[in-house]
Amino acid sequence: MNKLIKSLAVAGITLGAGALTASASSHREAPAIAEDQYVDNTDVYAFISPNDANKLVMVANYVPLLLPTSGPNFYKFSDSARYEIHIDNNGDAVPDIAYRWTFTSQRKNGATFLYNYGPVDTLTSPNLNVTQTYRLEKVNEKTGSTQIIMDKVPVAPWNVGKRSFANYEKVALEAVKTVNGTSSFAGPRDEPFFVDLHVFDLLGVGAGTHTTDGVNVMSLVLEVPIMELVSNGVRPAAGATTKDSVLGIYASASRPKVRFLRNDRAQDDYGGFVQVSRLGWPLVNEVLIPLQDKDKYNRSQPRNDVSNFGAYLLDPEVPKLLNGVLNLGCPATSATGRTDIVGLLSPNNTKAADLLRINITVGQDNSKSHFPNGRALTDDVTDTLLTVACNKTGLTVSDGVDANDKPFTATFPYLASPASGNP
Amino acid sequence: MNRILPLVILVAACGKSDHGTPPPPPAQKPALEHATQNDLAKEIADAERLGTWHEIEQRWQGQTLRWTVTRQRLLCSSANDCNVAAFPVQRPAKQGWMPLLTFAPGQYDALAQACDGQDQCEVTVEGILSELEVSPELPTKVVLSKVRLVPGPAGQVKMAHT
């Protein structure tokens, strides 16, 4: 890939505040969610399984930029939240199916501050004091009916360090569970998103610093038979271009509407759930939506994205910043606006929305699952989106970071083992 | 929850009208037929500071409006899926919302025909602001209903509400 390394030239340049507050793909991207880390959805990936072309892999990551040495209360999922992956299978941007994770924490001994009191060589080790389990449900979003896919499934533990885990990955992979062809994993993984976060220091890229190396994230990974996701139980034939030939995927997190903090006992949560975070494409809320609407974006639904935020898509701020700071010569937005970006969000005449669309027709395989047709773990979406945003013929814009520090794995759950707190 | 119940009852009681007092007549809404999308955008921007969200909804909702907008074919591809740009592109977008249009019978086809296959077409639309949602928590939603196309002078496209 051609590199574009430009030195920073900030004299006389004033950037909008929106450029200064975000972080990575969707890590800490909006003011409200930055205060509620455990439900901050950071990235979504979707690709045809490398091991079975009849299955789709979906990854939803939460809880951004986690230091491995974060004890004694190591990171986990929130017990009071709902984590969901939603799927639109008929192109109308309205979710038809959801997979929902809900978590429950346990501890064996409350009279110690220790996460584990001795070496842990299996998930069922009596030395593992703090644990978490989850229920995975499939939701028919048209009717609201739910089906429990699996229950009381263990979450992989935190990679505390070499003294606690002589073979961490062996223990973590015990958390993989498969039921009727659907495989699930929940737990910490190496942060797969690679980027030079100096981009948010007045587009200060160029050195290609791997700023997300060595940090972890909480991952939900699902591998599902495609036939369980398609509209009306029929997988579109090879070459089909109907609206149901692509799935539209986004992840979200929701919190109970009401929380009472008690003086004399634990908090109580009441009411229905309200969505506080969502993500389909990388970097949409991060850099296309301005500060005034970032929290509103997280509360809203993809089907309304054009009505709510379409003007931002037609005239994005990014190319102006690339010109103002790096003098890249990105063309001015045309009078018709950036309908090319809208077009990328609406393949096969599906409704334009911030959904990660992936073609699931017969014959699709892992080699074709690359952004914006789904998103593979190895895809350099930062370069892709900067290049699309600039829209200058022949110019590839890069942050200088092209790959993750750790290799991804060939088998489920595909993400790399998390960084150790004591390597 | 026991502590909350009396508070709920108290609030509910305070919200009731006095018995025997006739309700005030509904206030007449001043017509906004000359108000543009820029006027609405300014009021929404002011509401961030003044908190006048409810007043905006009350005053604007139900009004018949005539706005000049831009129809991009990609974003207004059918009578059931039509958003238009309320503000010109090529300037930093100060708001993200794009009005959703629902048409009087046959009027989408008339619009498509008038735009003559162009990717972009500027039109003046007139319709009822049937839905307006503005709040500090959720995105602005603008729906113009019963939109109707009326042929204008040569070279122009006009739309009007019946």
XYZ file of C-alpha atoms in Angstrom:
585
model
C 0.000 0.000 0.000
C 1.285 3.381 -0.927
C 2.115 5.384 2.125
C 1.273 8.960 2.560
C 3.404 10.399 5.292
C 2.920 14.049 5.768
C 4.426 16.196 8.414
C 2.027 18.141 10.518
C 1.546 21.711 9.453
C -0.705 23.382 11.922
C 0.149 27.044 11.517
C -3.007 29.036 11.096
C -5.227 25.961 11.235
C -8.160 25.664 13.573
C -9.853 22.298 13.848
C -13.412 21.641 14.924
C -13.762 20.233 18.405
C -15.175 17.018 17.004
C -11.768 16.047 15.763
C -10.221 16.245 19.166
C -12.437 14.194 21.375
C -12.704 10.782 19.817
C -10.392 7.830 20.194
C -10.266 4.699 18.043
C -12.812 2.968 15.770
C -15.596 3.705 18.207
C -13.751 3.719 21.451
C -14.909 6.504 23.793
C -16.446 8.188 20.746
C -19.248 10.131 22.444
C -19.430 12.131 25.671
C -22.061 10.059 27.473
C -20.702 6.628 26.611
C -17.221 7.715 27.657
C -18.663 7.826 31.182
C -20.035 4.291 30.923
C -17.101 2.232 29.774
C -18.572 -1.255 30.247
C -21.214 -0.713 27.580
C -19.073 1.188 25.107
C -19.279 -0.748 21.827
C -15.938 -0.357 20.077
C -15.984 -2.440 16.887
C -18.064 -4.890 14.899
C -16.705 -7.466 12.477
C -18.556 -9.882 10.201
C -17.074 -12.414 7.815
C -17.835 -15.771 6.284
C -16.168 -18.403 8.441
C -12.764 -19.459 7.145
C -13.607 -22.979 8.232
C -17.158 -23.321 6.952
C -18.546 -21.156 4.150
C -22.035 -21.923 5.381
C -21.441 -20.037 8.607
C -21.094 -16.358 9.447
C -18.773 -15.047 12.138
C -19.828 -11.920 14.003
C -17.673 -10.123 16.552
C -18.825 -7.311 18.812
C -16.233 -5.691 21.040
C -16.900 -3.605 24.125
C -15.007 -1.866 26.932
C -12.189 -0.063 25.154
C -8.457 0.188 25.613
C -7.994 -2.056 28.650
C -4.669 -2.199 30.403
C -3.730 -5.808 31.217
C -2.518 -4.732 34.663
C -5.943 -3.592 35.801
C -6.353 -5.611 38.994
C -7.541 -6.444 41.462
C -10.998 -5.842 39.948
C -10.257 -6.933 36.423
C -12.531 -5.999 33.553
C -15.673 -7.939 32.693
C -19.085 -7.348 31.132
C -21.753 -5.418 32.995
C -24.260 -7.610 34.831
C -27.025 -5.040 34.399
C -26.688 -4.445 30.658
C -27.896 -6.152 27.522
C -25.351 -6.725 24.799
C -26.802 -7.457 21.378
C -25.909 -8.114 17.771
C -28.784 -7.183 15.453
C -29.326 -8.482 11.946
C -31.445 -7.008 9.161
C -32.044 -9.756 6.607
C -34.332 -8.023 4.116
C -32.636 -4.715 3.417
C -35.020 -2.342 5.175
C -32.516 -1.416 7.915
C -34.935 -2.716 10.534
C -33.443 -5.560 12.574
C -35.177 -8.906 12.167
C -33.009 -11.053 14.440
C -30.901 -10.287 17.482
C -28.511 -12.303 19.581
C -28.584 -11.085 23.165
C -26.040 -11.689 25.902
C -26.822 -11.082 29.589
C -24.236 -11.652 32.273
C -24.128 -12.742 35.894
C -21.073 -12.434 38.126
C -20.101 -14.854 40.874
C -17.437 -15.026 43.544
C -16.498 -17.997 45.623
C -15.030 -16.122 48.548
C -15.834 -12.542 49.483
C -13.327 -12.476 52.317
C -10.395 -11.844 50.013
C -9.510 -9.161 47.500
C -7.947 -11.714 45.186
C -9.323 -12.529 41.727
C -7.755 -15.962 42.137
C -6.040 -17.495 45.131
C -3.716 -19.844 43.332
C -2.694 -21.027 39.891
C -5.585 -21.621 37.497
C -5.288 -24.455 34.998
C -8.944 -24.892 34.109
C -12.117 -22.813 34.081
C -13.511 -24.923 36.887
C -10.466 -24.419 39.087
C -11.394 -23.780 42.736
C -8.644 -21.159 42.719
C -10.606 -18.947 40.332
C -12.505 -16.742 42.770
C -14.243 -14.208 40.521
C -16.176 -15.583 37.562
C -18.924 -14.544 35.198
C -21.438 -16.532 33.165
C -23.890 -15.553 30.471
C -27.107 -16.461 28.791
C -27.291 -16.200 25.012
C -30.715 -15.729 23.484
C -31.913 -15.410 19.915
C -34.600 -12.748 19.607
C -37.184 -12.477 16.865
C -37.228 -8.696 16.638
C -40.499 -8.674 14.741
C -42.418 -10.513 17.436
C -40.179 -9.996 20.460
C -40.118 -13.720 21.150
C -36.890 -15.133 22.532
C -35.203 -18.508 22.419
C -32.420 -19.468 24.806
C -29.489 -20.732 22.748
C -27.236 -21.469 25.712
C -27.203 -20.603 29.406
C -24.772 -20.417 32.298
C -21.860 -20.359 29.877
C -18.576 -19.256 31.458
C -16.866 -16.042 30.379
C -13.145 -16.456 29.804
C -11.195 -15.049 32.757
C -8.843 -12.100 32.680
C -5.255 -12.894 31.742
C -3.944 -11.948 35.156
C -0.362 -13.072 34.587
C 2.051 -15.951 34.309
C 1.910 -16.806 38.002
C -1.843 -17.278 37.824
C -2.087 -18.844 34.374
C 0.727 -21.067 33.197
C -1.261 -21.639 29.996
C -3.836 -18.876 29.795
C -5.142 -19.610 26.307
C -5.876 -23.229 27.150
C -8.092 -22.061 30.004
C -9.689 -19.268 27.961
C -10.649 -21.562 25.105
C -12.577 -23.742 27.536
C -15.069 -20.889 27.372
C -15.935 -21.749 23.758
C -19.335 -23.383 23.641
C -21.138 -24.851 20.642
C -24.829 -25.741 20.591
C -26.629 -26.949 17.470
C -23.993 -25.525 15.171
C -23.771 -22.118 16.867
C -20.472 -21.355 18.588
C -20.037 -18.607 21.153
C -17.179 -17.040 23.050
C -17.241 -14.176 25.540
C -14.206 -12.766 27.259
C -11.082 -10.645 27.002
C -9.093 -10.638 23.781
C -6.229 -8.682 22.361
C -7.572 -5.394 20.918
C -7.836 -6.233 17.197
C -8.297 -2.660 16.004
C -5.007 -1.226 14.812
C -4.540 2.491 14.400
C -2.235 5.366 15.186
C -4.305 7.284 17.711
C -2.066 10.269 17.295
C -4.489 11.002 14.472
C -6.544 12.772 17.098
C -3.694 15.082 17.942
C -4.375 17.377 15.008
C -4.063 14.466 12.565
C -0.598 13.797 13.911
C 0.016 10.590 11.991
C 3.058 9.701 10.011
C 5.269 7.692 12.305
C 2.814 4.817 12.197
C 2.798 4.306 15.929
C 0.897 1.175 16.983
C -1.023 2.837 19.778
C -3.454 -0.021 20.430
C -0.791 -2.678 20.866
C -0.744 -4.286 24.268
C -4.281 -3.368 25.277
C -7.272 -5.653 25.550
C -10.993 -5.488 24.861
C -14.009 -7.546 25.895
C -15.195 -9.623 22.951
C -18.381 -11.393 22.015
C -17.792 -13.818 19.170
C -20.483 -15.826 17.453
C -20.355 -18.282 14.564
C -23.800 -19.084 13.222
C -25.144 -21.140 10.304
C -26.115 -18.608 7.640
C -29.394 -20.425 7.141
C -30.427 -19.290 10.614
C -30.009 -15.665 9.602
C -31.573 -15.442 6.155
C -34.962 -14.018 5.315
C -37.790 -16.560 5.045
C -35.378 -19.460 5.484
C -33.991 -19.203 1.959
C -30.371 -18.403 1.202
C -30.192 -16.276 -1.953
C -28.630 -17.981 -4.944
C -25.166 -17.155 -6.210
C -25.116 -13.821 -7.957
C -28.420 -12.650 -6.527
C -28.676 -8.897 -6.085
C -31.947 -8.761 -4.240
C -32.157 -6.817 -0.994
C -32.027 -10.028 1.007
C -28.706 -10.973 -0.573
C -26.893 -8.927 2.041
C -27.290 -8.969 5.804
C -27.041 -5.698 7.729
C -25.382 -6.046 11.109
C -24.906 -3.751 14.068
C -24.155 -4.236 17.737
C -25.587 -2.349 20.663
C -25.623 -2.164 24.416
C -28.590 -1.185 26.529
C -29.064 -0.180 30.148
C -32.168 -0.300 32.373
C -33.996 3.006 32.310
C -34.143 3.485 36.063
C -31.525 2.910 38.736
C -32.047 3.556 42.449
C -28.961 3.982 44.565
C -29.764 2.860 48.109
C -28.150 3.916 51.357
C -28.811 0.579 52.980
C -28.392 -2.001 50.249
C -27.316 -2.624 46.710
C -28.722 -0.626 43.839
C -31.953 -1.590 42.114
C -32.594 -1.378 38.390
C -36.092 -0.963 36.966
C -37.892 -0.393 33.736
C -37.263 -1.369 30.178
C -33.917 -1.117 28.498
C -32.679 1.896 26.612
C -29.946 1.685 23.998
C -26.852 3.631 25.028
C -24.348 2.486 22.408
C -24.448 1.142 18.868
C -22.097 0.543 15.983
C -22.166 -0.885 12.471
C -19.428 0.575 10.302
C -16.227 1.622 11.986
C -15.625 5.303 12.588
C -19.097 6.602 11.665
C -20.021 8.042 15.031
C -16.353 8.631 15.645
C -15.624 11.100 12.856
C -18.749 11.658 10.752
C -21.131 12.668 13.521
C -20.292 15.946 15.276
C -20.215 16.419 19.015
C -23.733 17.828 19.268
C -25.242 14.600 17.939
C -22.898 11.849 19.125
C -24.952 10.846 22.144
C -28.127 11.118 20.079
C -26.597 8.791 17.520
C -25.995 6.156 20.169
C -29.650 6.391 21.235
C -31.105 6.212 17.741
C -31.895 3.393 15.333
C -30.115 2.678 12.021
C -33.318 2.797 9.987
C -33.498 6.525 10.746
C -29.862 7.312 9.982
C -30.540 9.202 6.764
C -33.408 11.158 8.303
C -31.339 11.961 11.375
C -27.780 12.303 10.159
C -27.849 12.185 6.356
C -26.557 15.724 5.937
C -23.364 14.794 7.781
C -22.796 11.902 5.371
C -23.312 14.109 2.345
C -20.798 16.684 3.519
C -18.319 15.078 5.930
C -15.822 17.055 7.929
C -12.889 14.677 7.404
C -11.704 15.773 3.925
C -11.720 19.393 5.065
C -9.486 18.434 7.973
C -7.192 16.413 5.728
C -6.804 19.455 3.522
C -6.532 21.959 6.357
C -3.923 20.093 8.340
C -2.130 17.834 5.878
C -2.766 19.765 2.676
C -3.704 16.592 0.823
C -5.685 18.274 -1.904
C -8.845 16.272 -1.326
C -11.462 17.559 -3.792
C -14.125 19.865 -2.430
C -17.459 18.200 -1.827
C -19.438 18.306 -5.041
C -22.783 20.043 -5.311
C -24.509 16.675 -5.155
C -22.776 15.779 -1.905
C -20.991 12.548 -1.087
C -23.615 10.203 -2.405
C -20.762 7.765 -3.026
C -20.525 7.282 0.755
C -24.268 6.817 0.984
C -24.018 4.291 -1.831
C -21.470 2.251 0.094
C -23.973 2.086 2.945
C -26.722 0.749 0.695
C -25.426 -2.140 -1.426
C -27.958 -3.940 -3.613
C -30.486 -1.147 -3.066
C -30.788 -1.794 0.621
C -31.828 1.146 2.764
C -28.855 3.345 3.573
C -27.961 3.015 7.229
C -24.971 2.508 9.483
C -25.071 -1.256 9.149
C -22.166 -3.521 8.349
C -23.531 -5.178 5.211
C -22.234 -8.527 4.049
C -23.187 -10.577 1.035
C -24.398 -14.042 2.080
C -25.407 -15.487 -1.268
C -24.423 -19.035 -2.111
C -20.768 -19.162 -3.117
C -19.567 -16.376 -0.855
C -16.534 -17.373 1.144
C -14.053 -15.945 3.595
C -11.800 -14.532 0.898
C -14.577 -12.172 -0.232
C -15.393 -10.902 3.259
C -13.509 -7.659 3.278
C -14.718 -4.214 4.210
C -17.123 -2.802 3.133
C -18.472 -6.287 2.287
C -18.437 -7.277 5.933
C -15.253 -6.642 7.849
C -12.390 -9.036 8.426
C -10.147 -8.740 11.459
C -7.213 -7.910 9.199
C -8.950 -5.117 7.276
C -7.236 -1.752 7.566
C -10.468 0.203 7.799
C -8.768 3.398 8.922
C -6.830 3.634 5.663
C -9.880 2.607 3.650
C -12.128 5.208 5.194
C -9.554 8.005 5.132
C -8.991 7.258 1.458
C -12.714 7.200 0.720
C -13.211 10.408 2.681
C -10.465 12.233 0.787
C -11.742 10.908 -2.548
C -8.693 12.025 -4.513
C -8.001 9.861 -7.542
C -4.906 7.737 -7.097
C -4.265 8.810 -3.525
C -4.221 6.340 -0.639
C -4.340 7.975 2.745
C -2.812 5.999 5.574
C -2.261 6.375 9.278
C 0.884 4.296 8.864
C -0.401 1.301 10.839
C -1.436 -1.546 8.576
C -1.738 -4.623 10.766
C -2.340 -5.842 14.285
C 0.669 -6.603 16.453
C -0.545 -10.131 17.161
C -1.620 -12.550 14.445
C -5.241 -13.618 14.414
C -5.986 -17.295 14.732
C -7.336 -19.677 12.122
C -9.880 -21.196 14.463
C -12.757 -19.909 16.531
C -12.825 -17.368 18.201
C -10.234 -16.017 15.734
C -9.095 -13.075 17.870
C -5.678 -13.165 19.475
C -5.071 -14.064 23.102
C -5.245 -11.008 25.362
C -2.149 -9.304 26.636
C -1.026 -10.631 30.000
C -1.005 -8.541 33.133
C 2.339 -10.106 34.051
C 3.950 -11.582 30.947
C -40.732 1.200 45.710
C -42.925 1.915 48.748
C -41.227 5.273 49.202
C -41.984 6.246 45.648
C -45.691 5.570 45.650
C -46.735 8.618 47.744
C -44.574 10.842 45.574
C -46.186 9.490 42.435
C -49.639 10.070 43.866
C -48.712 13.604 44.922
C -47.346 14.457 41.514
C -50.379 12.986 39.809
C -52.710 14.923 42.084
C -50.926 18.190 41.485
C -51.250 17.637 37.765
C -55.067 17.535 37.850
C -57.158 20.547 36.889
C -59.453 22.153 39.450
C -62.988 20.794 39.256
C -65.459 23.171 37.716
C -62.893 25.304 35.941
C -63.430 25.110 32.189
C -60.332 24.331 30.205
C -58.868 27.318 28.367
C -59.689 27.536 24.665
C -56.978 26.099 22.431
C -54.502 28.753 21.435
C -54.416 29.632 17.769
C -51.124 28.736 16.201
C -49.669 31.569 14.195
C -49.290 30.485 10.593
C -45.768 29.669 9.542
C -46.297 29.486 5.816
C -43.286 31.695 5.176
C -41.032 29.968 7.683
C -38.091 28.165 6.148
C -35.946 25.266 7.253
C -33.366 27.841 8.292
C -35.873 29.319 10.734
C -36.507 25.884 12.194
C -32.789 25.129 12.398
C -32.196 28.399 14.231
C -34.927 27.637 16.741
C -33.474 24.179 17.350
C -30.037 25.660 17.847
C -31.473 28.183 20.292
C -33.251 25.397 22.159
C -29.884 23.927 23.094
C -29.417 27.061 25.164
C -33.009 27.957 26.086
C -34.568 24.529 26.529
C -37.525 25.450 24.319
C -37.895 21.996 22.775
C -41.556 21.539 23.633
C -42.515 25.014 22.435
C -40.913 24.363 19.071
C -42.818 21.125 18.600
C -46.089 22.757 19.633
C -45.725 25.692 17.293
C -44.395 23.963 14.208
C -46.197 20.655 14.195
C -49.195 20.613 11.887
C -48.140 23.690 9.969
C -48.204 23.836 6.202
C -44.756 24.724 4.966
C -43.183 25.527 1.641
C -39.494 24.711 1.491
C -36.972 24.570 -1.300
C -35.042 21.325 -0.930
C -32.691 19.124 -2.897
C -33.752 15.677 -4.009
C -30.920 13.210 -4.467
C -32.127 10.193 -6.357
C -30.197 7.821 -4.123
C -31.890 9.122 -0.993
C -35.325 9.580 -2.522
C -35.711 6.487 -4.628
C -39.343 5.646 -4.024
C -42.519 7.056 -2.559
C -41.881 4.998 0.561
C -38.258 5.960 0.999
C -37.640 9.621 0.348
C -35.417 11.975 2.294
C -34.380 15.316 0.885
C -31.597 17.713 1.767
C -33.002 20.744 3.525
C -29.744 22.637 3.298
C -27.226 22.993 0.522
C -24.196 20.743 0.675
C -20.708 22.153 0.069
C -20.660 23.868 3.387
C -20.060 22.350 6.809
C -23.323 20.701 7.787
C -24.561 22.330 10.961
C -27.349 19.805 11.410
C -27.729 16.252 10.243
C -31.458 15.969 9.678
C -32.973 15.434 6.270
C -36.771 15.742 6.049
C -38.683 12.573 5.281
C -41.357 13.152 2.639
C -44.593 11.247 2.311
C -46.497 12.090 -0.809
C -50.039 12.736 -1.872
C -51.155 10.051 -4.347
C -49.159 10.091 -7.546
C -46.910 12.926 -6.455
C -43.725 10.925 -6.094
C -44.018 9.840 -9.695
C -44.577 13.440 -10.679
C -41.459 14.447 -8.785
C -39.375 11.733 -10.400
C -40.627 12.747 -13.800
C -39.952 16.410 -13.170
C -36.404 15.643 -12.051
C -35.975 13.903 -15.388
C -33.554 11.230 -14.223
C -31.094 13.713 -12.768
C -29.045 12.544 -9.796
C -29.882 15.798 -8.096
C -32.763 18.184 -8.510
C -33.790 21.259 -6.565
C -37.509 21.516 -5.902
C -39.858 23.568 -3.828
C -42.088 21.341 -1.745
C -45.151 22.182 0.220
C -46.585 19.847 2.762
C -47.768 19.465 6.321
C -45.157 19.172 9.030
C -46.863 16.109 10.431
C -44.059 14.969 12.712
C -41.484 17.079 14.435
C -39.395 15.648 17.221
C -36.766 17.818 18.823
C -35.121 17.093 22.127
C -31.790 17.242 23.899
C -31.607 13.428 23.925
C -32.755 12.241 20.494
C -32.031 13.344 16.932
C -34.282 15.839 15.208
C -37.015 14.179 13.146
C -38.866 16.111 10.450
C -41.653 14.544 8.402
C -43.516 16.456 5.710
C -46.740 14.722 4.707
C -49.214 15.026 1.855
C -46.534 16.573 -0.264
C -47.743 17.390 -3.731
C -46.027 18.405 -6.913
C -47.345 21.371 -8.830
C -45.837 22.205 -12.186
C -44.095 25.553 -12.013
C -42.682 27.945 -14.562
C -40.526 26.484 -17.278
C -37.295 25.131 -15.912
C -38.571 24.976 -12.355
C -40.229 22.290 -10.314
C -42.762 23.304 -7.707
C -44.525 21.088 -5.211
C -47.620 22.007 -3.291
C -49.848 20.497 -0.661
C -53.544 20.050 -1.457
